[in-house]
Structures are given as structure tokens and as C-alpha cells.
mmCIF file of C-alpha atoms in Angstrom:
data_model
loop_
_atom_site.group_PDB
_atom_site.id
_atom_site.type_symbol
_atom_site.label_atom_id
_atom_site.label_comp_id
_atom_site.label_asym_id
_atom_site.label_seq_id
_atom_site.Cartn_x
_atom_site.Cartn_y
_atom_site.Cartn_z
ATOM 1 C CA MET A 30 -10.685 13.322 -1.666
ATOM 2 C CA LYS A 31 -8.220 12.546 1.036
ATOM 3 C CA LYS A 32 -10.222 8.482 0.836
ATOM 4 C CA ILE A 33 -9.434 8.623 -2.607
ATOM 5 C CA ALA A 34 -5.823 9.387 -2.565
ATOM 6 C CA VAL A 35 -5.671 7.116 0.725
ATOM 7 C CA LEU A 36 -7.764 4.495 -1.811
ATOM 8 C CA LEU A 37 -5.261 4.618 -4.306
ATOM 9 C CA LEU A 38 -2.026 3.760 -2.460
ATOM 10 C CA LEU A 39 -4.006 1.135 -0.856
ATOM 11 C CA VAL A 40 -4.352 -0.332 -4.349
ATOM 12 C CA LEU A 41 -1.208 0.178 -5.040
ATOM 13 C CA ALA A 42 0.095 -2.030 -1.567
ATOM 14 C CA VAL A 43 -2.948 -4.897 -2.179
ATOM 15 C CA SER A 44 -1.787 -4.902 -6.188
ATOM 16 C CA PHE A 45 2.072 -5.844 -4.776
ATOM 17 C CA GLN A 46 1.116 -8.985 -2.703
ATOM 18 C CA VAL A 47 3.644 -11.509 -3.726
ATOM 19 C CA HIS A 48 3.323 -15.156 -4.778
ATOM 20 C CA THR A 49 3.660 -17.500 -7.173
ATOM 21 C CA GLU A 50 3.307 -20.946 -7.075
ATOM 22 C CA THR A 51 6.832 -21.459 -5.480
ATOM 23 C CA THR A 52 7.920 -18.889 -4.153
ATOM 24 C CA TYR A 53 6.401 -16.117 -1.652
ATOM 25 C CA ILE A 54 8.121 -13.402 0.087
ATOM 26 C CA ASP A 55 8.939 -14.032 3.990
ATOM 27 C CA GLY A 56 6.994 -11.568 6.116
ATOM 28 C CA PHE A 57 5.504 -8.332 6.740
ATOM 29 C CA ARG A 58 8.396 -5.578 8.067
ATOM 30 C CA GLY A 59 11.092 -8.011 8.941
ATOM 31 C CA LEU A 60 8.617 -10.163 11.042
ATOM 32 C CA PRO A 61 7.893 -13.671 9.111
ATOM 33 C CA TRP A 62 4.310 -14.767 8.483
ATOM 34 C CA GLY A 63 3.010 -16.981 11.118
ATOM 35 C CA THR A 64 4.306 -14.502 14.072
ATOM 36 C CA SER A 65 2.098 -14.720 16.879
ATOM 37 C CA ARG A 66 0.015 -11.354 18.023
ATOM 38 C CA ALA A 67 2.685 -11.339 21.378
ATOM 39 C CA ASP A 68 5.930 -11.203 19.324
ATOM 40 C CA ILE A 69 4.322 -8.412 16.833
ATOM 41 C CA ILE A 70 3.235 -6.494 20.085
ATOM 42 C CA GLU A 71 6.764 -7.510 21.891
ATOM 43 C CA ARG A 72 8.735 -5.900 18.837
ATOM 44 C CA GLU A 73 6.030 -3.187 18.138
ATOM 45 C CA GLY A 74 4.654 -2.327 21.341
ATOM 46 C CA SER A 75 1.247 -1.893 21.916
ATOM 47 C CA PRO A 76 -0.849 -1.779 19.049
ATOM 48 C CA LEU A 77 -3.228 1.833 18.455
ATOM 49 C CA LEU A 78 -6.161 -0.935 18.225
ATOM 50 C CA ILE A 79 -7.285 -4.192 17.934
ATOM 51 C CA ASP A 80 -10.224 -4.827 15.919
ATOM 52 C CA GLY A 81 -10.656 -8.809 15.948
ATOM 53 C CA ASN A 82 -7.946 -10.574 13.800
ATOM 54 C CA ASP A 83 -6.711 -7.020 13.369
ATOM 55 C CA MET A 84 -3.913 -4.751 15.116
ATOM 56 C CA MET A 85 -3.441 -1.504 14.035
ATOM 57 C CA TYR A 86 -0.341 1.157 14.306
ATOM 58 C CA THR A 87 1.132 4.130 12.751
ATOM 59 C CA GLY A 88 4.357 5.167 11.734
ATOM 60 C CA LEU A 89 6.623 6.257 8.785
ATOM 61 C CA VAL A 90 7.534 4.065 5.487
ATOM 62 C CA ALA A 91 9.483 5.519 2.652
ATOM 63 C CA LYS A 92 8.916 8.661 4.522
ATOM 64 C CA ARG A 93 5.478 8.928 4.327
ATOM 65 C CA GLN A 94 3.062 8.716 7.672
ATOM 66 C CA ALA A 95 0.778 5.631 7.541
ATOM 67 C CA ARG A 96 -1.513 3.557 9.289
ATOM 68 C CA ILE A 97 0.547 0.264 9.712
ATOM 69 C CA LEU A 98 -2.128 -3.492 9.969
ATOM 70 C CA TYR A 99 -0.873 -6.588 10.798
ATOM 71 C CA GLU A 100 -3.862 -9.105 10.444
ATOM 72 C CA LEU A 101 -3.541 -12.234 11.668
ATOM 73 C CA LEU A 102 -5.756 -15.639 11.329
ATOM 74 C CA ASN A 103 -5.692 -17.950 14.153
ATOM 75 C CA GLY A 104 -3.461 -15.572 16.099
ATOM 76 C CA LYS A 105 -0.758 -15.473 13.666
ATOM 77 C CA LEU A 106 0.699 -13.265 10.987
ATOM 78 C CA VAL A 107 -0.944 -13.740 6.977
ATOM 79 C CA SER A 108 -0.952 -10.187 6.072
ATOM 80 C CA GLY A 109 -0.298 -6.465 6.256
ATOM 81 C CA THR A 110 -1.350 -3.098 4.992
ATOM 82 C CA TYR A 111 -0.312 0.220 4.639
ATOM 83 C CA SER A 112 -2.395 2.753 4.238
ATOM 84 C CA PHE A 113 -0.846 6.087 3.626
ATOM 85 C CA THR A 114 -2.272 8.631 5.517
ATOM 86 C CA ASN A 115 -0.211 12.298 4.233
ATOM 87 C CA GLU A 116 -2.509 15.405 3.139
ATOM 88 C CA TYR A 117 -1.465 18.020 0.078
ATOM 89 C CA ILE A 118 -2.999 21.013 -0.688
ATOM 90 C CA ASN A 119 -1.326 19.121 -4.477
ATOM 91 C CA LYS A 120 -3.458 16.673 -5.302
ATOM 92 C CA ASN A 121 -0.859 15.542 -7.979
ATOM 93 C CA LEU A 122 1.513 14.893 -5.007
ATOM 94 C CA TYR A 123 -0.374 11.627 -4.166
ATOM 95 C CA ILE A 124 0.701 11.120 -7.619
ATOM 96 C CA ASP A 125 3.990 11.190 -7.272
ATOM 97 C CA ASP A 126 3.934 9.029 -4.038
ATOM 98 C CA PHE A 127 2.569 6.547 -5.525
ATOM 99 C CA LYS A 128 4.935 6.464 -8.560
ATOM 100 C CA ASP A 129 7.883 6.543 -5.604
ATOM 101 C CA LEU A 130 6.297 3.547 -4.067
ATOM 102 C CA LYS A 131 6.096 1.446 -7.023
ATOM 103 C CA ILE A 132 9.481 2.188 -7.885
ATOM 104 C CA ARG A 133 10.445 0.914 -4.617
ATOM 105 C CA LEU A 134 8.375 -1.738 -4.889
ATOM 106 C CA ILE A 135 9.784 -2.896 -8.018
ATOM 107 C CA LYS A 136 12.974 -2.769 -7.204
ATOM 108 C CA LYS A 137 12.705 -4.946 -3.712
ATOM 109 C CA TYR A 138 10.337 -7.082 -5.337
ATOM 110 C CA GLY A 139 11.034 -6.900 -9.183
ATOM 111 C CA GLU A 140 8.838 -6.183 -11.771
ATOM 112 C CA PRO A 141 4.961 -6.916 -11.857
ATOM 113 C CA ALA A 142 3.050 -9.697 -13.386
ATOM 114 C CA LEU A 143 0.544 -6.975 -14.242
ATOM 115 C CA ASN A 144 0.907 -3.214 -14.711
ATOM 116 C CA ASN A 145 -2.050 -1.415 -15.979
ATOM 117 C CA ILE A 146 -3.758 1.367 -15.990
ATOM 118 C CA GLU A 147 -7.821 1.239 -15.912
ATOM 119 C CA TRP A 148 -9.384 4.821 -16.581
ATOM 120 C CA SER A 149 -12.715 5.005 -14.824
ATOM 121 C CA ASN A 150 -13.143 8.285 -16.655
ATOM 122 C CA ASN A 151 -11.003 9.819 -19.199
ATOM 123 C CA LEU A 152 -11.566 13.480 -18.531
ATOM 124 C CA TYR A 153 -7.912 13.728 -17.974
ATOM 125 C CA LYS A 154 -6.948 10.586 -19.197
ATOM 126 C CA ASP A 155 -4.349 13.037 -21.679
ATOM 127 C CA ASN A 156 -3.354 15.105 -18.413
ATOM 128 C CA PRO A 157 -1.018 13.679 -16.166
ATOM 129 C CA SER A 158 -1.125 17.091 -14.524
ATOM 130 C CA GLU A 159 -4.505 16.653 -13.662
ATOM 131 C CA TRP A 160 -4.837 13.187 -12.281
ATOM 132 C CA GLY A 161 -4.510 14.308 -8.922
ATOM 133 C CA LYS A 162 -8.379 15.803 -9.354
ATOM 134 C CA GLY A 163 -9.657 12.533 -8.723
ATOM 135 C CA ASN A 164 -10.426 9.060 -8.902
ATOM 136 C CA ILE A 165 -9.775 8.465 -12.518
ATOM 137 C CA PHE A 166 -7.743 5.413 -12.653
ATOM 138 C CA ARG A 167 -6.429 1.888 -10.542
ATOM 139 C CA THR A 168 -4.037 0.282 -11.111
ATOM 140 C CA SER A 169 -3.070 -3.686 -10.687
ATOM 141 C CA GLY A 170 0.356 -5.400 -10.885
ATOM 142 C CA ILE A 171 0.839 -8.705 -8.885
ATOM 143 C CA LEU A 172 4.805 -9.439 -8.812
ATOM 144 C CA CYS A 173 5.951 -12.951 -9.045
#
């Protein structure tokens, strides 16, 4: 279930990758795209893990525990990802986190160009109080 929740929140993060033909969000966590590995380490400290072009840290993001992944290409920052790691007994709290993070992203970047829910299992579709019980939907959204 934890993997499902992390996947759900990761989908949210990936869904909100921001771009248009003329406008790009400039950076990740206050560092501009193209920042060197050394400059990231100078700012964030030693990473918990370095895996090829990726560097992983942990920390709080929107008051939630998260893995923070810096992705580099040719030694320069090209992407960043948050993977939330909070664990809840009440599985619907993952849905609440998702909704809160979505609102925060919309406030920061504007409305998504796409805002869809795709159901992979209709069992709980009409009962939102049960949505946290499984991998029952995924969302897609692209902000422009």
C-alpha cells in the first residue's frame, strides 16, 4: 500500500512538469536548471545517495517527509522529483495529501492544461471515502 501511495504522489509530481513552447519554470528548489553537481552539494550538503546522474536527499516538502531527487545530465541539473514517504493508517490521508499538494502546485504555477482522473478499477469510484484503499485511479495534469 505504501508503494501505491508513493506512486500516486509521484504521479502528481510528474504530472505537473511545467513547460510550454516559450515559457519554462526556471529550476528546482531555488536552483536554476543547469546548476552543477558541486553547486547542488554546496547548497544541500552531501547526498544520501548518488546513483549515476541522480542525487537523493531527504527533507520536508510542504510539511511532508520526502525523498528529493536531483537529476543531472552531463553534470548539470535537468530535472527534480519529490517522492513523499509519510505513512498513514487511514489510507484516505494519502488522498488528502494529494489534494493539498495539487492546490499548492496550482497556486504556484497556475491551472493544469489537463486535469483528468482515469479509473483503473471502478469499485470505489462513487465512494470517495474509500479511495485510499488502493490503486484505483491516476491523474494527469500538465501546467502551462
